[in-house]
PDB file of C-alpha atoms in Angstrom:
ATOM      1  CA  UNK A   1      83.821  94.320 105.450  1.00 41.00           C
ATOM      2  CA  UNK A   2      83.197  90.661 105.618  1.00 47.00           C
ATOM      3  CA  UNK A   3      83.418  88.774 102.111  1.00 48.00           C
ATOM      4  CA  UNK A   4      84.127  85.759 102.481  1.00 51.00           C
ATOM      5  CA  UNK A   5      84.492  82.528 104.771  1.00 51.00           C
ATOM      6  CA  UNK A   6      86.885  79.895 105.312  1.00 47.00           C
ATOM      7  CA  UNK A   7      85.066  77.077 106.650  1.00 60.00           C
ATOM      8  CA  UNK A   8      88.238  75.230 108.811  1.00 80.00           C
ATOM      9  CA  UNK A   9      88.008  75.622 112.492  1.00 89.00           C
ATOM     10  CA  UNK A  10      91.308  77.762 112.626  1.00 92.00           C
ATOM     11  CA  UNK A  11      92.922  78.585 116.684  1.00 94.00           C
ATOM     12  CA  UNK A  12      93.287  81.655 118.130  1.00 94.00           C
ATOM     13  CA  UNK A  13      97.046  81.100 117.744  1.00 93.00           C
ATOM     14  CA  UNK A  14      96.880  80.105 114.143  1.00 94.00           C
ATOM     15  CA  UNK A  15      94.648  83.511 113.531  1.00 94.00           C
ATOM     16  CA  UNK A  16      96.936  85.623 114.896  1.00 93.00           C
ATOM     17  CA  UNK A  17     100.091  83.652 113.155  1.00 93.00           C
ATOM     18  CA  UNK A  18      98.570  83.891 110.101  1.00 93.00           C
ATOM     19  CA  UNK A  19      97.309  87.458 110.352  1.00 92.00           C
ATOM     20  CA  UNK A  20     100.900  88.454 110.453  1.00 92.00           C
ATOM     21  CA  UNK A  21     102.073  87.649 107.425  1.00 93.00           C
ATOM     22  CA  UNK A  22      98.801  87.963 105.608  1.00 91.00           C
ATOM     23  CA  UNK A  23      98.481  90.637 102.697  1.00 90.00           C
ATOM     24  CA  UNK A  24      94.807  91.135 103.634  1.00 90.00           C
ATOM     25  CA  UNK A  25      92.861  91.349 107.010  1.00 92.00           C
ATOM     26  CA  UNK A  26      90.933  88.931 108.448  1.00 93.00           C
ATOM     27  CA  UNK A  27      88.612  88.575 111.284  1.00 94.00           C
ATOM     28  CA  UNK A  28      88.285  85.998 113.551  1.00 95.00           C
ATOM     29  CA  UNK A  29      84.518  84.323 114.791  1.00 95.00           C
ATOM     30  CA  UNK A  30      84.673  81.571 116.981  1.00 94.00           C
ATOM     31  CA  UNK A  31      87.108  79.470 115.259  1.00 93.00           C
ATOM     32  CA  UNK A  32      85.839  81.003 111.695  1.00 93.00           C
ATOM     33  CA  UNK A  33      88.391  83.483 110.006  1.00 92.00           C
ATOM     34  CA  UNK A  34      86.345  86.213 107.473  1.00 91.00           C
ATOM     35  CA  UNK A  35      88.431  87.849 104.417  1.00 90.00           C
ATOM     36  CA  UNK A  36      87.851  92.096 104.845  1.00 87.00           C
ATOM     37  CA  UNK A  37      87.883  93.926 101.765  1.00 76.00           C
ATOM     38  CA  UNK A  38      88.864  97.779 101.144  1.00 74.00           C
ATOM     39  CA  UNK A  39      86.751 100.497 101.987  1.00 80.00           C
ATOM     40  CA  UNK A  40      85.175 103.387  99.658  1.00 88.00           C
ATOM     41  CA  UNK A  41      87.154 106.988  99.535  1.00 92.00           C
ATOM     42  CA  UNK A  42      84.381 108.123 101.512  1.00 94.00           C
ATOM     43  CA  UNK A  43      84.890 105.881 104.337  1.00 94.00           C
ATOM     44  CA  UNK A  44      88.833 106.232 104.424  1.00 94.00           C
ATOM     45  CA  UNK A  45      88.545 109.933 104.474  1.00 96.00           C
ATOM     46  CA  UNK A  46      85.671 109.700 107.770  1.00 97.00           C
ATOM     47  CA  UNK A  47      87.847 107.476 109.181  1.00 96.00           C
ATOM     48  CA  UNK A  48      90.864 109.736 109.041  1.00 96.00           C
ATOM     49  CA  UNK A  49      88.584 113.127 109.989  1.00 97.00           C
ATOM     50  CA  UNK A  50      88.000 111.465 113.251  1.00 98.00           C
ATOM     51  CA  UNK A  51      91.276 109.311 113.915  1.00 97.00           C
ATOM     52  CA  UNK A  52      93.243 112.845 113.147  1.00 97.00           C
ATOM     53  CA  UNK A  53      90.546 114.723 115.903  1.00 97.00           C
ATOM     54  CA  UNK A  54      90.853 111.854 118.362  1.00 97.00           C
ATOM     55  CA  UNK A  55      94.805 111.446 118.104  1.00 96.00           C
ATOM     56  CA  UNK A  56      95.159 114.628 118.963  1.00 96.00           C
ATOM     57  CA  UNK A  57      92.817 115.183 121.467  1.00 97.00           C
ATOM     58  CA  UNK A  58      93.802 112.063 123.641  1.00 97.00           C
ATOM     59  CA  UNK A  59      97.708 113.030 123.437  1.00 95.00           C
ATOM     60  CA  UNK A  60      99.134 112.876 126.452  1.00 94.00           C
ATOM     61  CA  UNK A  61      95.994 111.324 128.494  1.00 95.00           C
ATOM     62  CA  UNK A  62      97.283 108.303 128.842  1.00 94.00           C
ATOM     63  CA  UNK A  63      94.970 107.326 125.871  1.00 96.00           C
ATOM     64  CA  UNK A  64      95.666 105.648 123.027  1.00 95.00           C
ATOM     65  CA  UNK A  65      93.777 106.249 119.760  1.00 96.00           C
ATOM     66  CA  UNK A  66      94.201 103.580 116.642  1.00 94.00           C
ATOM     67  CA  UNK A  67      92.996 103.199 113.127  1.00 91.00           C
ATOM     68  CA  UNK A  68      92.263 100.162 110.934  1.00 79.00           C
ATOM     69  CA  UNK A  69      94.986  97.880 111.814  1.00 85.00           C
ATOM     70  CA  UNK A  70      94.631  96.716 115.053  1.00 92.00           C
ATOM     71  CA  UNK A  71      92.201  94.311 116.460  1.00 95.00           C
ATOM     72  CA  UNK A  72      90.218  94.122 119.608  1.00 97.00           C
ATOM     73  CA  UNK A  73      90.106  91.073 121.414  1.00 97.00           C
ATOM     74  CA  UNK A  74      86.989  90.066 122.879  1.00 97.00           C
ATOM     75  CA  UNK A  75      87.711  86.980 124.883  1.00 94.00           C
ATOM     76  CA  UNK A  76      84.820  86.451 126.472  1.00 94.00           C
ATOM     77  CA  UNK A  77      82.939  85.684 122.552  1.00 95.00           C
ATOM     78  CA  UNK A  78      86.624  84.566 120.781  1.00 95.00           C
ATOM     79  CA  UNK A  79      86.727  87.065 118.526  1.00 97.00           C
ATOM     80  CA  UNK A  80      88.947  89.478 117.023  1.00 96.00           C
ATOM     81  CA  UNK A  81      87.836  92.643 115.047  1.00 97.00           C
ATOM     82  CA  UNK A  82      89.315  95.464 113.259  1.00 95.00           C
ATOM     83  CA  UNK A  83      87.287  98.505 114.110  1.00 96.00           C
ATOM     84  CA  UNK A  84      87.551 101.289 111.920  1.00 95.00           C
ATOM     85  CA  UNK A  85      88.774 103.355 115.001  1.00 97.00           C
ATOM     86  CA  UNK A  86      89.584 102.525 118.726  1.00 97.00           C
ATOM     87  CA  UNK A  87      90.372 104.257 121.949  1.00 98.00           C
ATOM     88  CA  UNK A  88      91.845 102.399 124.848  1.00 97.00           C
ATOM     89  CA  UNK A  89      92.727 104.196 127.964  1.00 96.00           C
ATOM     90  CA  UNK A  90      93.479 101.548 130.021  1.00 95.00           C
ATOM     91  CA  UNK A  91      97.114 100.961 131.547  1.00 93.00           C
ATOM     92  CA  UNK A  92      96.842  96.880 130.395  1.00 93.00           C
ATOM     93  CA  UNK A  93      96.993  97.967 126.641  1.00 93.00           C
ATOM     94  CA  UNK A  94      99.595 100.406 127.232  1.00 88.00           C
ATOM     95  CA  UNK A  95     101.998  98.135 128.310  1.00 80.00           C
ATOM     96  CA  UNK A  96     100.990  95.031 125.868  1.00 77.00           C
ATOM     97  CA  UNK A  97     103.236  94.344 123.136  1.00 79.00           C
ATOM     98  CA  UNK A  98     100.343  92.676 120.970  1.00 85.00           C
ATOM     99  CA  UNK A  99      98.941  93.383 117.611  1.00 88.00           C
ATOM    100  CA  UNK A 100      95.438  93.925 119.985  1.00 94.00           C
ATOM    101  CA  UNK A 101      93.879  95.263 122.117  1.00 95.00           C
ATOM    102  CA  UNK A 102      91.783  93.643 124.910  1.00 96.00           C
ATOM    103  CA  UNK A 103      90.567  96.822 126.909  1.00 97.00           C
ATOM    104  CA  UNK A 104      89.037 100.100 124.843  1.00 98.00           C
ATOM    105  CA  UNK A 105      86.679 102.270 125.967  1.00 98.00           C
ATOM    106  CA  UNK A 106      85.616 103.413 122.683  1.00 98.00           C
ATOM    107  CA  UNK A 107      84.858 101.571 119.078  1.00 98.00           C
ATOM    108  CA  UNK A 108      84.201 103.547 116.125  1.00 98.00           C
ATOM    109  CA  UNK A 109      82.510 102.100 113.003  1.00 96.00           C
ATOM    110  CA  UNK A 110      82.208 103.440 109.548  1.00 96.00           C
ATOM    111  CA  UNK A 111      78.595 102.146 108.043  1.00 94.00           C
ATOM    112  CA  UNK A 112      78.737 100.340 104.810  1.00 90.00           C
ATOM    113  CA  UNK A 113      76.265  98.958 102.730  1.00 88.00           C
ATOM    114  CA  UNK A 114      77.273  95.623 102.759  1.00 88.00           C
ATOM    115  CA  UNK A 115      78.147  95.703 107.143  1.00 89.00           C
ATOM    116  CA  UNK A 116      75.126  97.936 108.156  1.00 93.00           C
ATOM    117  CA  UNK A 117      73.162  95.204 109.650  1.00 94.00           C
ATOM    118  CA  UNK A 118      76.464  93.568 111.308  1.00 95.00           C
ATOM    119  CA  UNK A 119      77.519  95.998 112.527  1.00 95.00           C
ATOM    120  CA  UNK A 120      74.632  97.415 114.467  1.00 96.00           C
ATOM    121  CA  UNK A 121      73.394  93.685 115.434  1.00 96.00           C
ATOM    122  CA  UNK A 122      75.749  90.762 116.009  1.00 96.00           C
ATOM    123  CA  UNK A 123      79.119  92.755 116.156  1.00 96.00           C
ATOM    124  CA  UNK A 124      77.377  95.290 118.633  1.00 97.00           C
ATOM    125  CA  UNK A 125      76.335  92.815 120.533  1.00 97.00           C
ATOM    126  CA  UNK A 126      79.827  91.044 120.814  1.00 97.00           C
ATOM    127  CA  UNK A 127      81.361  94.672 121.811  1.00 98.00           C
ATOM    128  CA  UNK A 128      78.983  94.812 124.254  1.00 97.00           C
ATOM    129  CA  UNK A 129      80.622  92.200 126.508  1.00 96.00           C
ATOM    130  CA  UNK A 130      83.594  94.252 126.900  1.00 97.00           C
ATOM    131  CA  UNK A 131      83.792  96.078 130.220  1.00 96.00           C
ATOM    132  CA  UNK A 132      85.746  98.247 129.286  1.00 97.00           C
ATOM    133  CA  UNK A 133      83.604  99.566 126.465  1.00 98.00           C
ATOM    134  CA  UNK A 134      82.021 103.181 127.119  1.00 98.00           C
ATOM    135  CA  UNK A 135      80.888 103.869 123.673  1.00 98.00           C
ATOM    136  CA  UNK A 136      80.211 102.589 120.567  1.00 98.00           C
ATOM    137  CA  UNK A 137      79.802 104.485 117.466  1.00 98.00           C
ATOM    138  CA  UNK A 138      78.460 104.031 114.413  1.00 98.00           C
ATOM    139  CA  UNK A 139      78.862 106.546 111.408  1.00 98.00           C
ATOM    140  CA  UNK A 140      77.070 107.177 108.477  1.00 96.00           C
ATOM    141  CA  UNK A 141      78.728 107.164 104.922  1.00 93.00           C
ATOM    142  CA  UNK A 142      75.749 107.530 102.688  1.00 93.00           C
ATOM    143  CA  UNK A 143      74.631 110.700 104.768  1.00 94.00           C
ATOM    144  CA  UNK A 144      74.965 112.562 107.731  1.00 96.00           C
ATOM    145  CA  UNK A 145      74.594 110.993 110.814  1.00 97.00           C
ATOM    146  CA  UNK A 146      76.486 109.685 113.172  1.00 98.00           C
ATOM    147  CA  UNK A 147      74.519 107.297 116.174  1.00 98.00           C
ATOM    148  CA  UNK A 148      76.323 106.713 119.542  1.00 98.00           C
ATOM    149  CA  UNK A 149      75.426 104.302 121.904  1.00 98.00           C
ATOM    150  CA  UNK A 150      76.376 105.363 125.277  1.00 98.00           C
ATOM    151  CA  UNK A 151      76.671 102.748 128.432  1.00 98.00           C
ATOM    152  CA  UNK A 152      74.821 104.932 131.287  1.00 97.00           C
ATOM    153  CA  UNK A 153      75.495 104.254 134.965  1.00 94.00           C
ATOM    154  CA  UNK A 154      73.679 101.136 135.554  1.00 96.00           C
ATOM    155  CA  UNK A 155      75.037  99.597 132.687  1.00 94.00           C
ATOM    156  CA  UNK A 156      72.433  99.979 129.909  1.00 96.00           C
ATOM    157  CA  UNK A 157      73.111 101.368 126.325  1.00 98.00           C
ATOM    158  CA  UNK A 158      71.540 104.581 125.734  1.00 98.00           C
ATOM    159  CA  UNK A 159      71.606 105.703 122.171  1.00 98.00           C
ATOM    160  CA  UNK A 160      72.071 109.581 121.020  1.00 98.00           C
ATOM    161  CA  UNK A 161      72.062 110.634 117.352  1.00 98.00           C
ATOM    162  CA  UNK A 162      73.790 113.637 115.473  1.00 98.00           C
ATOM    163  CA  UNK A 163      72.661 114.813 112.349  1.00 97.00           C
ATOM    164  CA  UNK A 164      73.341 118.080 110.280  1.00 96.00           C
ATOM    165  CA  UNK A 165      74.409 121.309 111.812  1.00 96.00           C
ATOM    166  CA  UNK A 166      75.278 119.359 115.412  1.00 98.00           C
ATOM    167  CA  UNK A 167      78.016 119.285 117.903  1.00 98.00           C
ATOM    168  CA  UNK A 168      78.716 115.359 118.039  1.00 98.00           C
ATOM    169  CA  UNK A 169      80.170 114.399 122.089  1.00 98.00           C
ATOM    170  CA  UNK A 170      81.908 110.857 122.995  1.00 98.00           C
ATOM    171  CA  UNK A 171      81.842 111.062 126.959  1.00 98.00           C
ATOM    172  CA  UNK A 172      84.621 108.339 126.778  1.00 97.00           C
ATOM    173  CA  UNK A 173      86.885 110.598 125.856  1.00 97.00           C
ATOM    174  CA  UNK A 174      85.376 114.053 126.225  1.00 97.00           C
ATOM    175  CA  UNK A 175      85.446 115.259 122.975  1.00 98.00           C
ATOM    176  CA  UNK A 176      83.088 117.444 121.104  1.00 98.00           C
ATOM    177  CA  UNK A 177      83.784 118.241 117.186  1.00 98.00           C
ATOM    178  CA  UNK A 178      81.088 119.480 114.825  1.00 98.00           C
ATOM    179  CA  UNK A 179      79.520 116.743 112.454  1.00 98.00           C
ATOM    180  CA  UNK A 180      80.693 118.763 109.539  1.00 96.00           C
ATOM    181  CA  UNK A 181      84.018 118.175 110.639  1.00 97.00           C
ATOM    182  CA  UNK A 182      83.923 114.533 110.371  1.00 97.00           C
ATOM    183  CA  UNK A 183      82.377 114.865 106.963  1.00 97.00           C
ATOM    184  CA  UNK A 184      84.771 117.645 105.399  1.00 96.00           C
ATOM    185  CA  UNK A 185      86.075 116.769 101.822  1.00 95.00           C
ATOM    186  CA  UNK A 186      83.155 114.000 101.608  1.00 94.00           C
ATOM    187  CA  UNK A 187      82.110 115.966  98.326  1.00 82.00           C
ATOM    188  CA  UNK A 188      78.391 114.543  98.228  1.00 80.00           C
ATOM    189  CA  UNK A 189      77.634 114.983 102.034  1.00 73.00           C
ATOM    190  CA  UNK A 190      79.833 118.387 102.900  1.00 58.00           C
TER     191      UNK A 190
END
């Protein structure tokens, strides 16, 4: 979640210097570094219903699945953000040694209140430039739904939405889970 703003024109270098020893998260905007906050109960325990599927179902694909802590790099905009998920299958992050990753082919975001709007405008639209990027997903903590925007074959985003009672599929990594699944232990939604 994005609080607060320090003003400075801060480097890439200095970002990612700084990051390292910070006690909070940042991201990084074109020079512009934002303070994150901590998420709700609800959103920690989506975000660990679907890291927990998605580790386990990429092991051993060559995959990577990753939660909170590591940024994506989008060069191509100068940005880094912390998704609240990522998959990368591609060989270049595999064999990086960064606190990053430059190549995913799926983002996962957990809605907030206060990051709704960002995340389904600006930040979307950032993610978009990746190549790489297969899937973007954005999911629901005030109720269920979960919408996934899907790049098709000629390279436009197609959007498909799960609600109640459906099976939810990421064609990045060909998975399939039941919605329920990604809201179990979410007292008010289960």
């Amino acid at each position: 979640m994005t609080v607060s703003k320090n003003y400075a024109y801060i480097s890439p270098q200095d970002y990612l210097e700084g990051e390292r020893v910070s006690p909070i998260k940042h991201e990084y905007i074109r020079g512009e570094v934002y303070a994150m906050t901590g998420g709700t109960q609800t959103h920690n325990i989506i975000t660990l219903n679907l890291a927990t599927l998605l580790r386990n179902h990429v092991r051993g694909t060559g995959c990577r699945a990753f939660m909170e802590n590591i940024k994506v790099r989008i060069e191509t905009a100068d940005i880094y953000y912390y998704p609240d998920l990522v998959v990368s299958c591609d060989s270049r992050d595999r064999n990086s040694y960064e606190d990053f990753i430059r190549y995913p082919s799926l983002v996962v975001e957990v809605l907030s209140p206060t990051t709704a709007a960002f995340d389904r405008g600006d930040k979307f639209g950032d993610y978009r430039q990746i190549e790489t990027l297969q899937e973007y997903v954005l999911i629901s903590q005030e109720r269920v739904s979960v919408e996934c925007f899907r790049r098709n074959t000629e390279g436009r985003w197609e959007l498909y939405t799960y609600t109640k009672g459906e099976e939810i599929y990421l064609a990045s990594v060909d998975f399939r889970t039941d919605i329920a699944v990604l809201y179990e232990d979410v007292p008010e939604l289960s």
